[in-house]
């Protein structure tokens, strides 16, 4: 049977070259764009806003305040260590003089022994004026030997004590050197933070400086508003207390023979012992208004924050520690709502600033470098806590 021919059309092989061309062109375009992107200069970082600059400057001043307290702490420790070293060195000098005196005594005994030892006992007896004089001289030399032993023991005791003091002096000098190194480091940290803040402010344009000043005015206005509210609340509380006392006195007068009421002698009453001491501290602080803030200063021509509060309360007979970190522990903690004139108000989480409360939501404080001692709202900074120092 003959084979039938196939009528199917042969499979056609379609050409895909146009699609390949498109893909190649697309890849070429992507490569070109990538090359152009790689060659382009990186975008300049965005310039910080005035608000960001203000926050940065505030943070630098706060860090400088913290570094100032560290400087104060190390300086106080350095001064104490220096005084200790001076006392030890004075003691070493006195002990050295005592050793030299003991050495001279031993020398005289040694010379006497040498002279006595030049003649033997038999010869000494023979050449003595009489047997009695020999025995007298022998007795004297015996007593001299006892004194010699005592002198040697005294010399050894003094020499050991002097060696111990010299070793302590060496350790104290090493500690003093370490404290001085830490003091220099703290000083450099303060200076660096302040320099960074000054650099940021110096780069501001006139328009930015005006904007920054406006932000400061708004912040101060808000702090004043809060202080005024606090002052009104304190005035209302004082008026209520006065009315309570008036009514109590009126009731007393209606009862013949009743004892007269007396104001309380504790707390913040105007006649309380604390109020009298606080008045002295506040009077001193007011006398310092207008003097410049200088970090590490304790007066009389300039102050840092804790230097001012320390000097003010010293005027009232109360010795406060040097740093804010120690002052916050030097008294009774009080709530912000219970503040009385004379109380210490501390700021920031790291307790790097302090002011002296004067009432009405205000304080006297030494603010920061470039500013003078002044009255200001306690709400101008975040409050950490408060202490009544007496």
mmCIF file of C-alpha atoms in Angstrom:
data_model
loop_
_atom_site.group_PDB
_atom_site.id
_atom_site.type_symbol
_atom_site.label_atom_id
_atom_site.label_comp_id
_atom_site.label_asym_id
_atom_site.label_seq_id
_atom_site.Cartn_x
_atom_site.Cartn_y
_atom_site.Cartn_z
ATOM 1 C CA UNK A 1 0.000 0.000 0.000
ATOM 2 C CA UNK A 2 1.505 3.292 -1.006
ATOM 3 C CA UNK A 3 2.594 5.685 1.786
ATOM 4 C CA UNK A 4 0.443 8.733 1.991
ATOM 5 C CA UNK A 5 2.231 12.041 1.996
ATOM 6 C CA UNK A 6 1.846 14.231 5.090
ATOM 7 C CA UNK A 7 -0.135 17.403 4.554
ATOM 8 C CA UNK A 8 0.950 19.021 7.866
ATOM 9 C CA UNK A 9 2.895 22.182 7.555
ATOM 10 C CA UNK A 10 6.387 22.074 8.911
ATOM 11 C CA UNK A 11 6.845 23.706 12.424
ATOM 12 C CA UNK A 12 7.933 27.233 11.756
ATOM 13 C CA UNK A 13 10.872 28.587 13.857
ATOM 14 C CA UNK A 14 9.817 32.072 14.984
ATOM 15 C CA UNK A 15 12.500 34.660 15.297
ATOM 16 C CA UNK A 16 12.739 36.458 18.692
ATOM 17 C CA UNK A 17 15.417 38.909 17.806
ATOM 18 C CA UNK A 18 13.177 41.988 18.244
ATOM 19 C CA UNK A 19 12.442 41.026 21.890
ATOM 20 C CA UNK A 20 16.070 40.351 22.566
ATOM 21 C CA UNK A 21 16.864 43.780 21.193
ATOM 22 C CA UNK A 22 14.417 45.454 23.513
ATOM 23 C CA UNK A 23 15.815 43.622 26.548
ATOM 24 C CA UNK A 24 19.345 44.529 25.623
ATOM 25 C CA UNK A 25 18.383 48.161 25.250
ATOM 26 C CA UNK A 26 16.685 48.137 28.642
ATOM 27 C CA UNK A 27 19.728 46.634 30.312
ATOM 28 C CA UNK A 28 21.945 49.177 28.634
ATOM 29 C CA UNK A 29 19.737 51.978 29.918
ATOM 30 C CA UNK A 30 19.840 50.641 33.475
ATOM 31 C CA UNK A 31 23.610 50.324 33.296
ATOM 32 C CA UNK A 32 23.931 53.882 32.017
ATOM 33 C CA UNK A 33 21.680 55.228 34.738
ATOM 34 C CA UNK A 34 23.614 53.305 37.404
ATOM 35 C CA UNK A 35 26.875 54.695 36.133
ATOM 36 C CA UNK A 36 25.469 58.206 36.180
ATOM 37 C CA UNK A 37 24.140 57.743 39.734
ATOM 38 C CA UNK A 38 27.470 56.410 40.946
ATOM 39 C CA UNK A 39 29.297 59.352 39.461
ATOM 40 C CA UNK A 40 26.992 61.943 40.991
ATOM 41 C CA UNK A 41 28.159 63.809 44.148
ATOM 42 C CA UNK A 42 26.514 62.695 47.442
ATOM 43 C CA UNK A 43 23.706 64.921 48.655
ATOM 44 C CA UNK A 44 24.703 67.473 51.302
ATOM 45 C CA UNK A 45 23.312 66.763 54.802
ATOM 46 C CA UNK A 46 20.257 68.770 55.698
ATOM 47 C CA UNK A 47 21.001 71.868 57.762
ATOM 48 C CA UNK A 48 19.634 71.563 61.303
ATOM 49 C CA UNK A 49 16.648 73.693 62.186
ATOM 50 C CA UNK A 50 16.867 76.493 64.724
ATOM 51 C CA UNK A 51 14.854 74.341 67.122
ATOM 52 C CA UNK A 52 17.385 71.517 66.756
ATOM 53 C CA UNK A 53 20.249 73.942 67.293
ATOM 54 C CA UNK A 54 18.557 75.314 70.412
ATOM 55 C CA UNK A 55 18.149 71.799 71.786
ATOM 56 C CA UNK A 56 21.782 70.986 71.006
ATOM 57 C CA UNK A 57 23.074 74.177 72.658
ATOM 58 C CA UNK A 58 20.914 73.576 75.732
ATOM 59 C CA UNK A 59 22.219 70.036 75.938
ATOM 60 C CA UNK A 60 25.829 71.215 75.651
ATOM 61 C CA UNK A 61 25.320 73.740 78.448
ATOM 62 C CA UNK A 62 23.778 71.018 80.590
ATOM 63 C CA UNK A 63 26.713 68.704 79.858
ATOM 64 C CA UNK A 64 29.067 71.551 80.758
ATOM 65 C CA UNK A 65 27.134 71.941 84.011
ATOM 66 C CA UNK A 66 27.589 68.254 84.760
ATOM 67 C CA UNK A 67 31.290 68.477 83.955
ATOM 68 C CA UNK A 68 31.525 71.539 86.208
ATOM 69 C CA UNK A 69 30.122 69.553 89.134
ATOM 70 C CA UNK A 70 32.655 66.803 88.432
ATOM 71 C CA UNK A 71 35.389 69.454 88.355
ATOM 72 C CA UNK A 72 34.152 70.824 91.702
ATOM 73 C CA UNK A 73 34.125 67.345 93.215
ATOM 74 C CA UNK A 74 37.650 66.519 92.043
ATOM 75 C CA UNK A 75 38.977 69.955 93.048
ATOM 76 C CA UNK A 76 37.596 69.546 96.554
ATOM 77 C CA UNK A 77 39.185 66.092 96.818
ATOM 78 C CA UNK A 78 42.468 67.466 95.440
ATOM 79 C CA UNK A 79 42.532 70.296 97.983
ATOM 80 C CA UNK A 80 41.869 67.846 100.821
ATOM 81 C CA UNK A 81 44.592 65.525 99.557
ATOM 82 C CA UNK A 82 47.047 68.413 99.274
ATOM 83 C CA UNK A 83 46.355 69.445 102.880
ATOM 84 C CA UNK A 84 46.850 65.825 103.994
ATOM 85 C CA UNK A 85 50.171 65.606 102.137
ATOM 86 C CA UNK A 86 51.337 68.850 103.754
ATOM 87 C CA UNK A 87 50.479 67.516 107.227
ATOM 88 C CA UNK A 88 52.302 64.249 106.574
ATOM 89 C CA UNK A 89 55.392 66.008 105.236
ATOM 90 C CA UNK A 90 55.452 68.276 108.296
ATOM 91 C CA UNK A 91 55.247 65.187 110.509
ATOM 92 C CA UNK A 92 58.047 63.505 108.546
ATOM 93 C CA UNK A 93 60.217 66.587 109.071
ATOM 94 C CA UNK A 94 59.566 66.545 112.830
ATOM 95 C CA UNK A 95 60.344 62.842 113.044
ATOM 96 C CA UNK A 96 63.541 63.357 111.056
ATOM 97 C CA UNK A 97 64.658 65.990 113.547
ATOM 98 C CA UNK A 98 63.917 63.561 116.404
ATOM 99 C CA UNK A 99 65.920 60.829 114.655
ATOM 100 C CA UNK A 100 68.861 63.161 114.210
ATOM 101 C CA UNK A 101 68.738 64.041 117.913
ATOM 102 C CA UNK A 102 68.684 60.334 118.828
ATOM 103 C CA UNK A 103 71.575 59.750 116.456
ATOM 104 C CA UNK A 104 73.623 62.461 118.170
ATOM 105 C CA UNK A 105 72.864 60.895 121.555
ATOM 106 C CA UNK A 106 73.995 57.507 120.305
ATOM 107 C CA UNK A 107 77.155 59.097 118.953
ATOM 108 C CA UNK A 108 78.060 60.554 122.320
ATOM 109 C CA UNK A 109 77.461 57.179 123.971
ATOM 110 C CA UNK A 110 79.602 55.471 121.384
ATOM 111 C CA UNK A 111 82.428 57.903 122.003
ATOM 112 C CA UNK A 112 82.187 57.376 125.761
ATOM 113 C CA UNK A 113 82.183 53.632 125.300
ATOM 114 C CA UNK A 114 85.228 53.838 123.091
ATOM 115 C CA UNK A 115 87.076 55.900 125.663
ATOM 116 C CA UNK A 116 86.064 53.575 128.498
ATOM 117 C CA UNK A 117 86.901 50.483 126.516
ATOM 118 C CA UNK A 118 90.477 51.641 125.892
ATOM 119 C CA UNK A 119 91.496 50.488 129.422
ATOM 120 C CA UNK A 120 90.629 47.010 130.741
ATOM 121 C CA UNK A 121 88.951 46.413 134.134
ATOM 122 C CA UNK A 122 92.151 45.184 135.858
ATOM 123 C CA UNK A 123 94.171 48.147 134.644
ATOM 124 C CA UNK A 124 91.407 50.505 135.576
ATOM 125 C CA UNK A 125 91.414 49.119 139.120
ATOM 126 C CA UNK A 126 95.190 49.379 139.363
ATOM 127 C CA UNK A 127 95.296 52.953 138.116
ATOM 128 C CA UNK A 128 92.277 54.099 140.087
ATOM 129 C CA UNK A 129 92.867 56.577 142.895
ATOM 130 C CA UNK A 130 91.183 54.160 145.249
ATOM 131 C CA UNK A 131 89.096 50.987 145.062
ATOM 132 C CA UNK A 132 86.035 53.074 145.870
ATOM 133 C CA UNK A 133 86.565 55.370 142.876
ATOM 134 C CA UNK A 134 86.918 52.310 140.648
ATOM 135 C CA UNK A 135 83.610 50.854 141.835
ATOM 136 C CA UNK A 136 81.921 54.263 141.447
ATOM 137 C CA UNK A 137 83.154 54.500 137.840
ATOM 138 C CA UNK A 138 82.052 50.899 137.115
ATOM 139 C CA UNK A 139 78.577 51.636 138.476
ATOM 140 C CA UNK A 140 78.371 54.771 136.308
ATOM 141 C CA UNK A 141 79.342 52.848 133.181
ATOM 142 C CA UNK A 142 76.724 50.189 133.979
ATOM 143 C CA UNK A 143 74.039 52.856 134.187
ATOM 144 C CA UNK A 144 75.419 54.387 131.007
ATOM 145 C CA UNK A 145 74.976 51.059 129.229
ATOM 146 C CA UNK A 146 71.333 50.895 130.321
ATOM 147 C CA UNK A 147 70.773 54.391 128.930
ATOM 148 C CA UNK A 148 72.553 53.362 125.760
ATOM 149 C CA UNK A 149 70.162 50.465 125.291
ATOM 150 C CA UNK A 150 67.237 52.791 125.882
ATOM 151 C CA UNK A 151 68.655 55.273 123.378
ATOM 152 C CA UNK A 152 69.073 52.546 120.763
ATOM 153 C CA UNK A 153 65.514 51.340 121.263
ATOM 154 C CA UNK A 154 64.232 54.908 121.057
ATOM 155 C CA UNK A 155 66.200 55.492 117.877
ATOM 156 C CA UNK A 156 64.866 52.320 116.251
ATOM 157 C CA UNK A 157 61.284 53.205 117.198
ATOM 158 C CA UNK A 158 61.569 56.689 115.770
ATOM 159 C CA UNK A 159 63.290 55.442 112.630
ATOM 160 C CA UNK A 160 60.527 52.878 111.968
ATOM 161 C CA UNK A 161 57.813 55.496 112.539
ATOM 162 C CA UNK A 162 59.544 57.925 110.190
ATOM 163 C CA UNK A 163 59.852 55.228 107.507
ATOM 164 C CA UNK A 164 56.136 54.495 107.844
ATOM 165 C CA UNK A 165 55.284 58.187 107.487
ATOM 166 C CA UNK A 166 57.545 58.533 104.448
ATOM 167 C CA UNK A 167 55.755 55.586 102.807
ATOM 168 C CA UNK A 168 52.381 57.180 103.571
ATOM 169 C CA UNK A 169 53.630 60.477 102.166
ATOM 170 C CA UNK A 170 54.667 58.696 98.956
ATOM 171 C CA UNK A 171 51.223 57.102 98.584
ATOM 172 C CA UNK A 172 49.506 60.409 99.295
ATOM 173 C CA UNK A 173 51.638 62.194 96.722
ATOM 174 C CA UNK A 174 50.734 59.555 94.133
ATOM 175 C CA UNK A 175 47.049 59.990 94.983
ATOM 176 C CA UNK A 176 47.441 63.753 94.725
ATOM 177 C CA UNK A 177 49.016 63.404 91.289
ATOM 178 C CA UNK A 178 46.097 61.237 90.131
ATOM 179 C CA UNK A 179 43.611 63.791 91.490
ATOM 180 C CA UNK A 180 45.388 66.598 89.681
ATOM 181 C CA UNK A 181 45.235 64.617 86.433
ATOM 182 C CA UNK A 182 41.496 64.042 86.907
ATOM 183 C CA UNK A 183 41.088 67.741 87.662
ATOM 184 C CA UNK A 184 42.735 68.699 84.381
ATOM 185 C CA UNK A 185 40.534 66.220 82.520
ATOM 186 C CA UNK A 186 37.363 67.662 84.071
ATOM 187 C CA UNK A 187 38.480 71.183 83.231
ATOM 188 C CA UNK A 188 39.145 70.229 79.613
ATOM 189 C CA UNK A 189 35.707 68.598 79.362
ATOM 190 C CA UNK A 190 33.993 71.775 80.552
ATOM 191 C CA UNK A 191 35.981 73.917 78.149
ATOM 192 C CA UNK A 192 35.272 71.581 75.223
ATOM 193 C CA UNK A 193 31.513 71.562 75.807
ATOM 194 C CA UNK A 194 31.372 75.333 76.098
ATOM 195 C CA UNK A 195 33.488 75.735 72.959
ATOM 196 C CA UNK A 196 31.083 73.487 71.022
ATOM 197 C CA UNK A 197 28.126 75.569 72.161
ATOM 198 C CA UNK A 198 29.849 78.817 71.188
ATOM 199 C CA UNK A 199 30.737 77.375 67.772
ATOM 200 C CA UNK A 200 27.133 76.383 67.085
ATOM 201 C CA UNK A 201 25.857 79.835 68.032
ATOM 202 C CA UNK A 202 28.546 81.590 66.002
ATOM 203 C CA UNK A 203 27.449 79.782 62.816
ATOM 204 C CA UNK A 204 23.887 81.103 62.987
ATOM 205 C CA UNK A 205 22.770 83.688 60.489
ATOM 206 C CA UNK A 206 21.148 86.899 61.670
ATOM 207 C CA UNK A 207 17.737 85.485 60.813
ATOM 208 C CA UNK A 208 18.452 82.273 62.736
ATOM 209 C CA UNK A 209 19.683 84.231 65.744
ATOM 210 C CA UNK A 210 16.462 86.239 65.741
ATOM 211 C CA UNK A 211 14.455 83.031 65.525
ATOM 212 C CA UNK A 212 16.468 81.520 68.398
ATOM 213 C CA UNK A 213 15.887 84.632 70.513
ATOM 214 C CA UNK A 214 12.164 84.367 69.830
ATOM 215 C CA UNK A 215 12.158 80.748 70.978
ATOM 216 C CA UNK A 216 13.957 81.777 74.159
ATOM 217 C CA UNK A 217 11.391 84.525 74.807
ATOM 218 C CA UNK A 218 8.537 82.050 74.387
ATOM 219 C CA UNK A 219 10.140 79.592 76.747
ATOM 220 C CA UNK A 220 10.780 82.285 79.341
ATOM 221 C CA UNK A 221 7.209 83.550 79.001
ATOM 222 C CA UNK A 222 5.852 80.050 79.643
ATOM 223 C CA UNK A 223 8.095 79.668 82.679
ATOM 224 C CA UNK A 224 6.953 83.053 84.012
ATOM 225 C CA UNK A 225 3.318 82.069 83.510
ATOM 226 C CA UNK A 226 3.790 78.951 85.602
ATOM 227 C CA UNK A 227 5.605 80.953 88.273
ATOM 228 C CA UNK A 228 2.763 83.472 88.397
ATOM 229 C CA UNK A 229 0.261 80.653 88.851
ATOM 230 C CA UNK A 230 2.418 79.313 91.671
ATOM 231 C CA UNK A 231 2.598 82.777 93.257
ATOM 232 C CA UNK A 232 -1.196 83.129 93.135
ATOM 233 C CA UNK A 233 -1.602 79.719 94.751
ATOM 234 C CA UNK A 234 0.858 80.611 97.510
ATOM 235 C CA UNK A 235 -0.879 83.927 98.132
ATOM 236 C CA UNK A 236 -4.255 82.182 98.358
ATOM 237 C CA UNK A 237 -2.815 79.628 100.766
ATOM 238 C CA UNK A 238 -1.287 82.370 102.923
ATOM 239 C CA UNK A 239 -4.587 84.272 102.962
ATOM 240 C CA UNK A 240 -6.463 81.124 103.985
ATOM 241 C CA UNK A 241 -3.984 80.505 106.790
ATOM 242 C CA UNK A 242 -4.317 84.088 107.992
ATOM 243 C CA UNK A 243 -8.114 83.780 107.968
ATOM 244 C CA UNK A 244 -7.928 80.518 109.890
ATOM 245 C CA UNK A 245 -5.798 82.158 112.562
ATOM 246 C CA UNK A 246 -8.116 85.165 112.701
ATOM 247 C CA UNK A 247 -11.126 82.961 113.258
ATOM 248 C CA UNK A 248 -9.281 80.918 115.854
ATOM 249 C CA UNK A 249 -8.324 84.085 117.715
ATOM 250 C CA UNK A 250 -11.903 85.332 117.543
ATOM 251 C CA UNK A 251 -13.174 82.099 119.058
ATOM 252 C CA UNK A 252 -10.537 82.291 121.766
ATOM 253 C CA UNK A 253 -11.599 85.775 122.754
ATOM 254 C CA UNK A 254 -15.147 84.507 123.207
ATOM 255 C CA UNK A 255 -13.855 82.067 125.816
ATOM 256 C CA UNK A 256 -12.616 84.027 128.860
ATOM 257 C CA UNK A 257 -9.421 82.681 130.330
ATOM 258 C CA UNK A 258 -8.438 80.759 127.218
ATOM 259 C CA UNK A 259 -4.673 80.869 126.467
ATOM 260 C CA UNK A 260 -3.524 83.003 123.564
ATOM 261 C CA UNK A 261 -2.704 81.158 120.370
ATOM 262 C CA UNK A 262 0.868 81.252 119.143
ATOM 263 C CA UNK A 263 2.106 80.667 115.635
ATOM 264 C CA UNK A 264 3.785 77.342 114.995
ATOM 265 C CA UNK A 265 7.530 77.165 115.601
ATOM 266 C CA UNK A 266 8.252 74.648 112.872
ATOM 267 C CA UNK A 267 8.054 74.663 109.091
ATOM 268 C CA UNK A 268 8.096 77.889 107.148
ATOM 269 C CA UNK A 269 6.224 80.305 109.334
ATOM 270 C CA UNK A 270 7.665 83.801 109.381
ATOM 271 C CA UNK A 271 8.742 83.330 112.996
ATOM 272 C CA UNK A 272 10.177 79.799 112.640
ATOM 273 C CA UNK A 273 13.905 79.170 113.113
ATOM 274 C CA UNK A 274 14.153 77.947 109.526
ATOM 275 C CA UNK A 275 12.575 81.131 108.196
ATOM 276 C CA UNK A 276 15.131 83.222 110.096
ATOM 277 C CA UNK A 277 18.053 81.235 108.681
ATOM 278 C CA UNK A 278 16.563 81.233 105.184
ATOM 279 C CA UNK A 279 16.150 85.025 105.335
ATOM 280 C CA UNK A 280 19.901 85.392 105.898
ATOM 281 C CA UNK A 281 20.706 83.071 102.991
ATOM 282 C CA UNK A 282 18.285 84.901 100.688
ATOM 283 C CA UNK A 283 19.619 88.318 101.670
ATOM 284 C CA UNK A 284 23.117 87.172 100.754
ATOM 285 C CA UNK A 285 21.948 85.685 97.451
ATOM 286 C CA UNK A 286 20.147 88.897 96.498
ATOM 287 C CA UNK A 287 23.368 90.766 97.115
ATOM 288 C CA UNK A 288 25.076 88.652 94.443
ATOM 289 C CA UNK A 289 22.560 89.406 91.687
ATOM 290 C CA UNK A 290 24.360 90.759 88.638
ATOM 291 C CA UNK A 291 27.647 88.940 89.290
ATOM 292 C CA UNK A 292 28.803 86.669 86.467
ATOM 293 C CA UNK A 293 28.521 82.907 86.316
ATOM 294 C CA UNK A 294 31.984 81.335 86.178
ATOM 295 C CA UNK A 295 32.274 77.564 86.335
ATOM 296 C CA UNK A 296 34.145 76.383 89.424
ATOM 297 C CA UNK A 297 33.777 79.770 91.176
ATOM 298 C CA UNK A 298 32.655 80.160 94.796
ATOM 299 C CA UNK A 299 32.730 83.953 95.107
ATOM 300 C CA UNK A 300 33.000 86.650 96.031
ATOM 301 C CA UNK A 301 33.152 88.184 92.542
ATOM 302 C CA UNK A 302 31.633 85.270 90.584
ATOM 303 C CA UNK A 303 29.858 81.967 91.169
ATOM 304 C CA UNK A 304 28.719 78.747 89.627
ATOM 305 C CA UNK A 305 25.315 77.393 90.673
ATOM 306 C CA UNK A 306 26.368 75.273 93.652
ATOM 307 C CA UNK A 307 29.012 77.790 94.668
ATOM 308 C CA UNK A 308 26.267 80.406 95.082
ATOM 309 C CA UNK A 309 23.958 78.196 97.159
ATOM 310 C CA UNK A 310 26.871 77.066 99.315
ATOM 311 C CA UNK A 311 27.973 80.646 99.991
ATOM 312 C CA UNK A 312 24.404 81.815 100.669
ATOM 313 C CA UNK A 313 23.679 79.194 103.290
ATOM 314 C CA UNK A 314 27.121 79.598 104.835
ATOM 315 C CA UNK A 315 26.075 83.182 105.574
ATOM 316 C CA UNK A 316 23.218 81.681 107.596
ATOM 317 C CA UNK A 317 25.612 79.407 109.505
ATOM 318 C CA UNK A 318 24.872 76.236 107.540
ATOM 319 C CA UNK A 319 27.739 74.423 105.829
ATOM 320 C CA UNK A 320 26.652 72.824 102.564
ATOM 321 C CA UNK A 321 28.839 70.468 100.488
ATOM 322 C CA UNK A 322 30.423 71.811 97.323
ATOM 323 C CA UNK A 323 28.615 69.925 94.549
ATOM 324 C CA UNK A 324 24.955 69.650 93.575
ATOM 325 C CA UNK A 325 25.270 65.864 93.914
ATOM 326 C CA UNK A 326 26.158 66.241 97.592
ATOM 327 C CA UNK A 327 23.911 69.220 98.317
ATOM 328 C CA UNK A 328 20.839 67.250 97.237
ATOM 329 C CA UNK A 329 21.600 64.864 100.111
ATOM 330 C CA UNK A 330 22.229 67.625 102.672
ATOM 331 C CA UNK A 331 18.787 68.172 104.112
ATOM 332 C CA UNK A 332 15.178 67.086 104.107
ATOM 333 C CA UNK A 333 13.510 66.290 100.794
ATOM 334 C CA UNK A 334 10.418 68.373 100.077
ATOM 335 C CA UNK A 335 7.856 68.264 97.287
ATOM 336 C CA UNK A 336 7.713 71.101 94.776
ATOM 337 C CA UNK A 337 4.242 72.037 96.048
ATOM 338 C CA UNK A 338 5.667 72.403 99.569
ATOM 339 C CA UNK A 339 8.596 74.681 98.736
ATOM 340 C CA UNK A 340 9.497 77.460 101.168
ATOM 341 C CA UNK A 341 11.844 80.420 100.670
ATOM 342 C CA UNK A 342 15.415 79.234 101.192
ATOM 343 C CA UNK A 343 14.858 75.708 99.893
ATOM 344 C CA UNK A 344 17.226 74.333 97.272
ATOM 345 C CA UNK A 345 15.691 73.362 93.931
ATOM 346 C CA UNK A 346 17.638 70.914 91.747
ATOM 347 C CA UNK A 347 17.266 70.445 88.005
ATOM 348 C CA UNK A 348 17.760 67.783 85.306
ATOM 349 C CA UNK A 349 17.969 64.044 85.749
ATOM 350 C CA UNK A 350 21.710 64.253 86.406
ATOM 351 C CA UNK A 351 21.200 66.933 89.127
ATOM 352 C CA UNK A 352 23.630 69.282 87.398
ATOM 353 C CA UNK A 353 22.013 72.579 88.453
ATOM 354 C CA UNK A 354 20.621 74.154 91.628
ATOM 355 C CA UNK A 355 18.886 77.373 92.622
ATOM 356 C CA UNK A 356 17.703 79.041 95.843
ATOM 357 C CA UNK A 357 13.912 79.305 96.089
ATOM 358 C CA UNK A 358 12.633 82.771 97.006
ATOM 359 C CA UNK A 359 8.876 82.132 96.811
ATOM 360 C CA UNK A 360 6.295 82.872 94.154
ATOM 361 C CA UNK A 361 7.625 80.152 91.869
ATOM 362 C CA UNK A 362 10.990 81.935 91.513
ATOM 363 C CA UNK A 363 14.575 81.334 92.507
ATOM 364 C CA UNK A 364 17.940 83.103 92.573
ATOM 365 C CA UNK A 365 20.591 81.148 90.707
ATOM 366 C CA UNK A 366 23.787 81.382 88.686
ATOM 367 C CA UNK A 367 22.449 80.152 85.317
ATOM 368 C CA UNK A 368 25.254 79.368 82.873
ATOM 369 C CA UNK A 369 28.360 80.811 81.179
ATOM 370 C CA UNK A 370 27.650 84.221 79.676
ATOM 371 C CA UNK A 371 24.836 84.947 82.152
ATOM 372 C CA UNK A 372 24.749 86.687 85.527
ATOM 373 C CA UNK A 373 23.235 85.697 88.858
ATOM 374 C CA UNK A 374 19.535 86.553 88.605
ATOM 375 C CA UNK A 375 15.983 85.803 89.643
ATOM 376 C CA UNK A 376 14.153 83.381 87.383
ATOM 377 C CA UNK A 377 11.199 81.005 87.323
ATOM 378 C CA UNK A 378 11.895 77.543 88.708
ATOM 379 C CA UNK A 379 9.969 76.235 85.714
ATOM 380 C CA UNK A 380 12.629 77.388 83.252
ATOM 381 C CA UNK A 381 14.266 73.950 83.545
ATOM 382 C CA UNK A 382 13.018 70.443 84.329
ATOM 383 C CA UNK A 383 12.874 70.082 88.126
ATOM 384 C CA UNK A 384 14.566 67.046 89.663
ATOM 385 C CA UNK A 385 13.662 67.644 93.311
ATOM 386 C CA UNK A 386 14.045 69.953 96.277
ATOM 387 C CA UNK A 387 15.759 69.979 99.673
ATOM 388 C CA UNK A 388 15.332 71.996 102.873
ATOM 389 C CA UNK A 389 18.929 72.349 104.120
ATOM 390 C CA UNK A 390 18.347 73.438 107.750
#
